Short mmCIF file of C-alpha atoms in Angstrom, two decimals:
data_model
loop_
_atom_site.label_atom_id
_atom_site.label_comp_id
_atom_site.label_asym_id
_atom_site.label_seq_id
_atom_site.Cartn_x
_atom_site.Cartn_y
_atom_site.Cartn_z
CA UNK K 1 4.30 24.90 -91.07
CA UNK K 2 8.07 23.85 -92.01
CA UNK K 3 6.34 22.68 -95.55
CA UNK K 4 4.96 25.84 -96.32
CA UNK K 5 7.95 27.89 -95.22
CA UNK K 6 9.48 25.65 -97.74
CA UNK K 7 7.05 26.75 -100.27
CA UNK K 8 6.76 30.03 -99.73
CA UNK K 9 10.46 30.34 -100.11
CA UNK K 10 10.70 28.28 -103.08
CA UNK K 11 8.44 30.57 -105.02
CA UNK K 12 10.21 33.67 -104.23
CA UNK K 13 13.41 32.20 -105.43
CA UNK K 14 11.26 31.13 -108.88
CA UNK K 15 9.86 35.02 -108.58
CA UNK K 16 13.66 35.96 -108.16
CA UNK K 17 14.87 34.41 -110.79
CA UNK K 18 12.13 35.56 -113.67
CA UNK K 19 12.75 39.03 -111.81
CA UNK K 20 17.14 38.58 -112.79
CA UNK K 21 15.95 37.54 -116.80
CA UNK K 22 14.03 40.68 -117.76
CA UNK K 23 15.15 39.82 -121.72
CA UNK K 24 14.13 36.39 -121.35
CA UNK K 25 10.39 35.63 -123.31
CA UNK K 26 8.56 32.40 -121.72
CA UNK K 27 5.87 31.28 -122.86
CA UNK K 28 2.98 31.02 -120.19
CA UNK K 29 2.18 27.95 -119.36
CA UNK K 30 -0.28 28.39 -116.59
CA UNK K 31 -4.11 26.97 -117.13
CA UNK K 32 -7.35 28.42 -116.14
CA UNK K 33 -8.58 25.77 -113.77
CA UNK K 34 -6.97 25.54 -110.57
CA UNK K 35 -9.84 23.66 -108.43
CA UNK K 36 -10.74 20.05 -108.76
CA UNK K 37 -13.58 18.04 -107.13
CA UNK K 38 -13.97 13.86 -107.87
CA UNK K 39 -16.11 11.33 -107.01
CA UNK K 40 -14.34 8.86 -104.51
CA UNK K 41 -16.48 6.54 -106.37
CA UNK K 42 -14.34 6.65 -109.30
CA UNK K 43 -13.30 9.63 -111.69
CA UNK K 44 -10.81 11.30 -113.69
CA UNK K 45 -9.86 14.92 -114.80
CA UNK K 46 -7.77 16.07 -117.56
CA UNK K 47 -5.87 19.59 -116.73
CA UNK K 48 -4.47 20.97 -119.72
CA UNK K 49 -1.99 23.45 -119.71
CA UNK K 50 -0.55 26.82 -122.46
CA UNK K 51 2.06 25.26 -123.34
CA UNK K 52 4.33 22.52 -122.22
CA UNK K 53 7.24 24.03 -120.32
CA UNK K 54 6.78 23.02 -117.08
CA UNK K 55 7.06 19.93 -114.46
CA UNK K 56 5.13 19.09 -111.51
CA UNK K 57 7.31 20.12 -108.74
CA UNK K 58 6.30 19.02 -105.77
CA UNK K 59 3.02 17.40 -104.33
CA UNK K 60 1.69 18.06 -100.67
CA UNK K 61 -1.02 15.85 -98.81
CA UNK K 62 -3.24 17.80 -95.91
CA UNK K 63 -3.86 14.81 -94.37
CA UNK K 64 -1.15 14.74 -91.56
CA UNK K 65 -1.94 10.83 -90.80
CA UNK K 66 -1.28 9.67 -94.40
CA UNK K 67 2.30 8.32 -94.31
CA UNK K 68 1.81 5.89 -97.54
CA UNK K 69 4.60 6.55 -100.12
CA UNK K 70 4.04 7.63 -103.40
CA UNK K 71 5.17 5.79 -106.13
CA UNK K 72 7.01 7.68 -109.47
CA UNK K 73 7.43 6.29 -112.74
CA UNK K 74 9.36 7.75 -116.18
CA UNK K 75 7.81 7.60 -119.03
CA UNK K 76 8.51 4.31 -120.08
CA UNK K 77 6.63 3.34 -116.97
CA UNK K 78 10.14 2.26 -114.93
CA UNK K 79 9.70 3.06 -110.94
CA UNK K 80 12.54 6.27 -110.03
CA UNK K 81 11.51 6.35 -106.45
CA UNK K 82 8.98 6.03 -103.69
CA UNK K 83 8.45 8.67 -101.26
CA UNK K 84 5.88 10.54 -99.76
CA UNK K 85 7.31 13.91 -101.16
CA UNK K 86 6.45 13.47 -104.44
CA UNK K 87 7.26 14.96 -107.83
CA UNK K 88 7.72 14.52 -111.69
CA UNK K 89 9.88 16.02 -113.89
CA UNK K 90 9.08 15.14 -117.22
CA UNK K 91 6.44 12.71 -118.69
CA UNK K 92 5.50 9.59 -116.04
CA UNK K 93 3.21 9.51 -113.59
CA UNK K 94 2.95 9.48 -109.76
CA UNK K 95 0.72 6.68 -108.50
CA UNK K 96 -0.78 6.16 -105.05
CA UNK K 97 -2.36 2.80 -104.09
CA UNK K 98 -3.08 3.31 -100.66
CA UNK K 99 -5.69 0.83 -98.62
CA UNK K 100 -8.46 3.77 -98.12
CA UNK K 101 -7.58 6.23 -101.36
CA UNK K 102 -6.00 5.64 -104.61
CA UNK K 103 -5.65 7.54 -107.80
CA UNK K 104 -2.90 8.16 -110.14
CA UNK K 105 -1.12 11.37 -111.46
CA UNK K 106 -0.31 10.87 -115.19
CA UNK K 107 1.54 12.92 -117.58
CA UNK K 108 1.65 11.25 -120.84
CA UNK K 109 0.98 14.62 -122.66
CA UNK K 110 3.69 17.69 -122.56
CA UNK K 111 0.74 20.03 -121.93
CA UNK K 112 -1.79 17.64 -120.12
CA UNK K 113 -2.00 16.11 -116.51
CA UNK K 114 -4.72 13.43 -116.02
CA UNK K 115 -5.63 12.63 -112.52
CA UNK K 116 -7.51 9.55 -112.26
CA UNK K 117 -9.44 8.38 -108.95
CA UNK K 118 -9.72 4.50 -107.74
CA UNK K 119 -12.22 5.30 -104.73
CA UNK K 120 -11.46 7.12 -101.47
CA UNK K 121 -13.07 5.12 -98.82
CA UNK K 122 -12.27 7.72 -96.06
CA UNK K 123 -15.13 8.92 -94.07
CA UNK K 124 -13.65 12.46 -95.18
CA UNK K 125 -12.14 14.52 -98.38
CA UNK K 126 -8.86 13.79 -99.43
CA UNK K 127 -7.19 16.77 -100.38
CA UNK K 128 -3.74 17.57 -102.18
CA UNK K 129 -2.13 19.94 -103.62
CA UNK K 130 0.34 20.28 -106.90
CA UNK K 131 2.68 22.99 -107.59
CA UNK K 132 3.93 22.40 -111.32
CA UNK K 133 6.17 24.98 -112.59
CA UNK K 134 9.98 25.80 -114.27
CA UNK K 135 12.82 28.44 -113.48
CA UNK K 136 10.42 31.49 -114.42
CA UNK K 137 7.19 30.23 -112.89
CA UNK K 138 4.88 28.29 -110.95
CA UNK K 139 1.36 27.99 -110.01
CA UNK K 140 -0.57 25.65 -106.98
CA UNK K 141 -3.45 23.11 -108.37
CA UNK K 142 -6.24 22.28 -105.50
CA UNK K 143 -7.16 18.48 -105.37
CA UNK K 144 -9.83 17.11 -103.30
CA UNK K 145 -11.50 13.52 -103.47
CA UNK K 146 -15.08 12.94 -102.31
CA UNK K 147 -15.51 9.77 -99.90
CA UNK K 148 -17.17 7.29 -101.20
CA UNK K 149 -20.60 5.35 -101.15
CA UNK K 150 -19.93 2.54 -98.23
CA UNK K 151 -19.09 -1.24 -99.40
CA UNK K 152 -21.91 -3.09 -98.35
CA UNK K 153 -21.66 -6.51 -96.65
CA UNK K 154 -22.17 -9.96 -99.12
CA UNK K 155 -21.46 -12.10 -96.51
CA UNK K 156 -18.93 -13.33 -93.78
CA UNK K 157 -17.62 -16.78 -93.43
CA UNK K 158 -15.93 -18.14 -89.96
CA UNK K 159 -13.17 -20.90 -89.38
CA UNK K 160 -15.45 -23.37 -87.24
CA UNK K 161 -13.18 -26.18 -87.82
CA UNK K 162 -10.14 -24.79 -86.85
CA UNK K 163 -9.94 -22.69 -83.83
CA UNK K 164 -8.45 -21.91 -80.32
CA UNK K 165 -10.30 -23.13 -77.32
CA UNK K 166 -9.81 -22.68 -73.35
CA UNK K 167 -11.95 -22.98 -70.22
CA UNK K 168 -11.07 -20.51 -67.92
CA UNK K 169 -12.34 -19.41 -64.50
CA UNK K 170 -11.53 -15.83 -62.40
CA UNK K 171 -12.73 -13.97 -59.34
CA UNK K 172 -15.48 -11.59 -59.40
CA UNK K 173 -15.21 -10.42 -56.42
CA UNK K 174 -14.50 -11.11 -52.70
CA UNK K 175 -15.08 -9.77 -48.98
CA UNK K 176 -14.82 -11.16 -45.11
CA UNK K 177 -17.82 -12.50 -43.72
CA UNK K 178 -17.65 -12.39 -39.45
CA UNK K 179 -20.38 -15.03 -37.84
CA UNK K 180 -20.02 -14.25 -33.57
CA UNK K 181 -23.41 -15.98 -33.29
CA UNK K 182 -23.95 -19.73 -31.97
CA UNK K 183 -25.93 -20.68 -35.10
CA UNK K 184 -24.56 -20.75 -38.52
CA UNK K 185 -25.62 -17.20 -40.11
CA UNK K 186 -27.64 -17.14 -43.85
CA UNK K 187 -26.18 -14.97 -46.42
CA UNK K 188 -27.44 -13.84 -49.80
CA UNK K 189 -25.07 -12.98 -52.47
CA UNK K 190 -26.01 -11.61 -55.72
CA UNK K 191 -23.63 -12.08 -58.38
CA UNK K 192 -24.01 -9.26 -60.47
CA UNK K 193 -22.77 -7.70 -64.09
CA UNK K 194 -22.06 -11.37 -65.83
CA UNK K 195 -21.26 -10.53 -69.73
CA UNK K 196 -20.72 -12.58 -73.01
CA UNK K 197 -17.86 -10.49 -74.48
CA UNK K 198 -17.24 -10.16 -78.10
CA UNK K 199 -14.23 -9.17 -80.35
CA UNK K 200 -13.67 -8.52 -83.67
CA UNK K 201 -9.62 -7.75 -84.89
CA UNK K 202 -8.37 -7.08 -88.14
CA UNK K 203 -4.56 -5.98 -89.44
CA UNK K 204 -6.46 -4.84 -92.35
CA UNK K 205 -6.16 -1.00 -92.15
CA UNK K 206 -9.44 -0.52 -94.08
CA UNK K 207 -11.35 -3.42 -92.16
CA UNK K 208 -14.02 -0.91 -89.99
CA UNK K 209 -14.06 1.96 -92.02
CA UNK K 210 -15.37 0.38 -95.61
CA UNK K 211 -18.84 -0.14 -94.43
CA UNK K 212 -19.23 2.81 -93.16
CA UNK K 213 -20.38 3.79 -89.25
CA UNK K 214 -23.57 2.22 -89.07
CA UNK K 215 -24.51 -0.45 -86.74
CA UNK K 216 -23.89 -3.14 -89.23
CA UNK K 217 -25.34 -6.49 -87.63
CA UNK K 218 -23.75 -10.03 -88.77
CA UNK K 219 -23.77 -13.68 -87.37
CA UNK K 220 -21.22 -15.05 -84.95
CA UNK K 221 -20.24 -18.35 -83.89
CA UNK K 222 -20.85 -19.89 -80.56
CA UNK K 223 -19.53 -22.57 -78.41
CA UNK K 224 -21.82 -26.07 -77.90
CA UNK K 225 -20.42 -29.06 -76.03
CA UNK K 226 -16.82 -27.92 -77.16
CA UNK K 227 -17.73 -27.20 -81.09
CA UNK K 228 -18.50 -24.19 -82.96
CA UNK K 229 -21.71 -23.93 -84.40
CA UNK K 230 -23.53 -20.90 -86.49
CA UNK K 231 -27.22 -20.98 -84.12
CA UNK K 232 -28.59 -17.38 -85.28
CA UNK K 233 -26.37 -15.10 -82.94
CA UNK K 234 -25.59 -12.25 -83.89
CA UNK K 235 -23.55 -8.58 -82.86
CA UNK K 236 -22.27 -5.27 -84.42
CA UNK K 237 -18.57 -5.98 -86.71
CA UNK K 238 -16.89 -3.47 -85.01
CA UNK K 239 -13.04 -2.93 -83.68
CA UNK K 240 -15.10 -1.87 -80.27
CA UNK K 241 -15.40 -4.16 -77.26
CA UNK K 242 -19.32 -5.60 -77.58
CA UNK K 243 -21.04 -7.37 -73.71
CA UNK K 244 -24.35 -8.91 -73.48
CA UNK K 245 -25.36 -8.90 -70.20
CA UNK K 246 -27.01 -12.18 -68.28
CA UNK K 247 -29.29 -12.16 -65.81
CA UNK K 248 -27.61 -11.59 -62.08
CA UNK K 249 -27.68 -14.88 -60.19
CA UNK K 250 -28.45 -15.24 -56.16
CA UNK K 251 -26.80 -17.48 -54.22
CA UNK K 252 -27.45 -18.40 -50.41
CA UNK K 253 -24.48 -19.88 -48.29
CA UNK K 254 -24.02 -19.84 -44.49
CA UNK K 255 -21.15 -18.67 -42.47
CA UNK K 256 -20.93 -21.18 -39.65
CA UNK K 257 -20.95 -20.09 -35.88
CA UNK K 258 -18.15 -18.30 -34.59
CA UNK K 259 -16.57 -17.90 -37.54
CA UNK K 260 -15.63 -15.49 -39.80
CA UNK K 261 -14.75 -16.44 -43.40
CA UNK K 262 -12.97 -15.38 -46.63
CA UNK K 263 -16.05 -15.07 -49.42
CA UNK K 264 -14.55 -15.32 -52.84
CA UNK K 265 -16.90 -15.55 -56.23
CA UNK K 266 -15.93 -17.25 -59.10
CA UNK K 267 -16.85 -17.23 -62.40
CA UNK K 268 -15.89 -19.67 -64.74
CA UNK K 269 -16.25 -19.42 -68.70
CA UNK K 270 -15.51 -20.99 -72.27
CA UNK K 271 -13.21 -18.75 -74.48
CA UNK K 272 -12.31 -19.43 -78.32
CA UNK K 273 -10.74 -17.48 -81.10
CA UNK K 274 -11.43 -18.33 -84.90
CA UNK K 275 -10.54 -16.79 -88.28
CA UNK K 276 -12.77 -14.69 -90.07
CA UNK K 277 -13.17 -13.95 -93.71
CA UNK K 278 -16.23 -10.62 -94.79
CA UNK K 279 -16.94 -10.03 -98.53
CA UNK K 280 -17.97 -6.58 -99.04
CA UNK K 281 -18.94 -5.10 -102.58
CA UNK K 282 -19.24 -1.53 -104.24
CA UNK K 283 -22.47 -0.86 -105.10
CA UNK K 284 -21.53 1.37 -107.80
CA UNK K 285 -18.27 -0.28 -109.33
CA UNK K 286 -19.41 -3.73 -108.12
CA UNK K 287 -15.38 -4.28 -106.84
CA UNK K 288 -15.35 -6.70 -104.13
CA UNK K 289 -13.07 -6.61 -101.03
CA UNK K 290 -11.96 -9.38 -98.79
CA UNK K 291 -10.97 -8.35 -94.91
CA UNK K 292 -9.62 -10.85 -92.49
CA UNK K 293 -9.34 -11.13 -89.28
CA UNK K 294 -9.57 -12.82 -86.06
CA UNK K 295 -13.22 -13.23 -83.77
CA UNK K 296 -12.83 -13.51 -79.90
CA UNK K 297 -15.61 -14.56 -77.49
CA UNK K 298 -15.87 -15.28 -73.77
CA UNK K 299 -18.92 -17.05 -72.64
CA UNK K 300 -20.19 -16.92 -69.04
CA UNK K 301 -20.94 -20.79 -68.50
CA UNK K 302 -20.72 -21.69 -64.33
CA UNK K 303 -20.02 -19.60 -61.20
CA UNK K 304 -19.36 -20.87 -57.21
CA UNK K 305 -18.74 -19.76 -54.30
CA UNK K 306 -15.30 -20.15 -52.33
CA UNK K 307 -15.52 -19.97 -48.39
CA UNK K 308 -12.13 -20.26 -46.49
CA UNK K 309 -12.35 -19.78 -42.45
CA UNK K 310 -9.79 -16.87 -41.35
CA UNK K 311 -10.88 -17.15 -37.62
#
């Protein structure tokens, strides 16, 4: 809201001052075309203006989670700033190479802009908005890149030689078992809601979003005799939490007579973390992309039972 107060009240000062030079002829510089519309998958729009007395004055982003900083060049292509509050005065150009969207705002002509689109791999537009103008003047150009078409997986590639590996072991549950008989008493325990848990983390911003939000389905590594090995598992690549449930296991113990005992159930399991490396490519532009990451996995292997006498 502050931005457009800011806007609103920098065109009535422009308004003011054409309104105080009454003897003053300027040329109009305004163009026809004030709505733009380009392919994420790569485009580019020339915008060609009356004449040439104007500068781009300011640039505002509606996407209120895009912090990236713009990056402004003269026109002998020497950086005068980054910031996310762009403008030009001039010939240069304004480029953004973001993760997810990048295109570049070019003025090389006195009465041309050329916007030219990368890709937006959003899942959304992006949309911006230029206000180019001079002391007399101004007018607002609309902006907005199409997402688009989803990388698609080439392959993905794991660290199986070097890797982190642990066996670890925790409770799944517990209770107090009373016996007040003269024979030892049977018990059945069920051992429920056993899962292999999966992870996949990347500090690649663009990591889950270039393929897209389908259930994409790739390998994973698992754990034999200590080693990682590629045996045909596979599971979603996805920043979400993934279980596979195993089958609930029955146990029978007995409480002795005249006892009561402490019934603790442990699990134990294998955990490892490895590297990962996914090739994606554009099936359009055929540009390939290279996320990294880490892949975490926690394999139910054994489970006992713990009985300690309270009474």
């Amino acid at each position: 809201m502050k931005t457009i107060v800011n806007l609103t009240a920098y065109i009535l000062i422009l308004l003011g001052l054409y309104s105080c030079n009454d003897d003053v002829f300027v040329d109009d510089f305004r163009t026809s075309d004030t709505e733009f519309t380009l392919d994420g998958n790569g485009d580019e729009v020339t915008i060609r203006f009356a004449s040439s007395n104007w500068d781009l004055v300011w640039m505002y982003t509606y996407d209120s989670d895009f912090t990236h900083q713009y990056e402004v060049y003269d026109a002998d292509d020497n950086l005068i700033m980054r910031n996310q509050d762009a403008y030009l005065k001039g010939l240069g150009k304004i480029v953004c190479n973001e993760k997810l969207t990048d295109f570049i705002i070019q003025r090389s002509n006195p009465k041309e802009l050329k916007i030219t689109v990368g890709e937006n791999v959003r899942n959304d537009y992006f949309r911006f908005m230029l206000v180019v103008g001079n002391d007399y003047e101004s007018q607002e150009i609309y902006v907005e890149i199409s997402p688009s078409d989803r990388y698609v997986l080439d392959h993905i590639t794991y660290s199986l030689n070097a890797y982190r590996y642990e066996k670890r072991k925790g409770e799944r549950g517990s209770f107090v078992q009373p016996n007040l008989s003269d024979i030892p008493y049977p018990c059945l325990l069920s051992i429920q809601g056993i899962r292999h848990e999966v992870t996949f983390r990347s500090d690649t911003s663009e990591a889950f979003q270039l393929l897209g939000d389908g259930n994409l389905t790739v390998e994973i590594p698992s754990i034999e005799n200590g080693s990682l090995v590629m045996n045909g598992v596979q599971a979603q690549y996805t920043s979400m939490e993934q279980e596979f449930p195993f089958p609930d296991i029955y146990r029978d113990i007995f409480i002795p007579a005249n006892t009561t005992q402490h019934i603790t159930l442990m699990q134990e399991y294998e955990w490892f973390e490895t590297e990962y490396t996914l090739y994606a490519i554009h099936p359009k532009t055929k540009k390939q992309r290279v996320i990294t990451g880490m892949f975490q996995s926690t394999i139910p292997t054994d489970n006992y039972v713990k009985q300690e006498n309270i009474k």
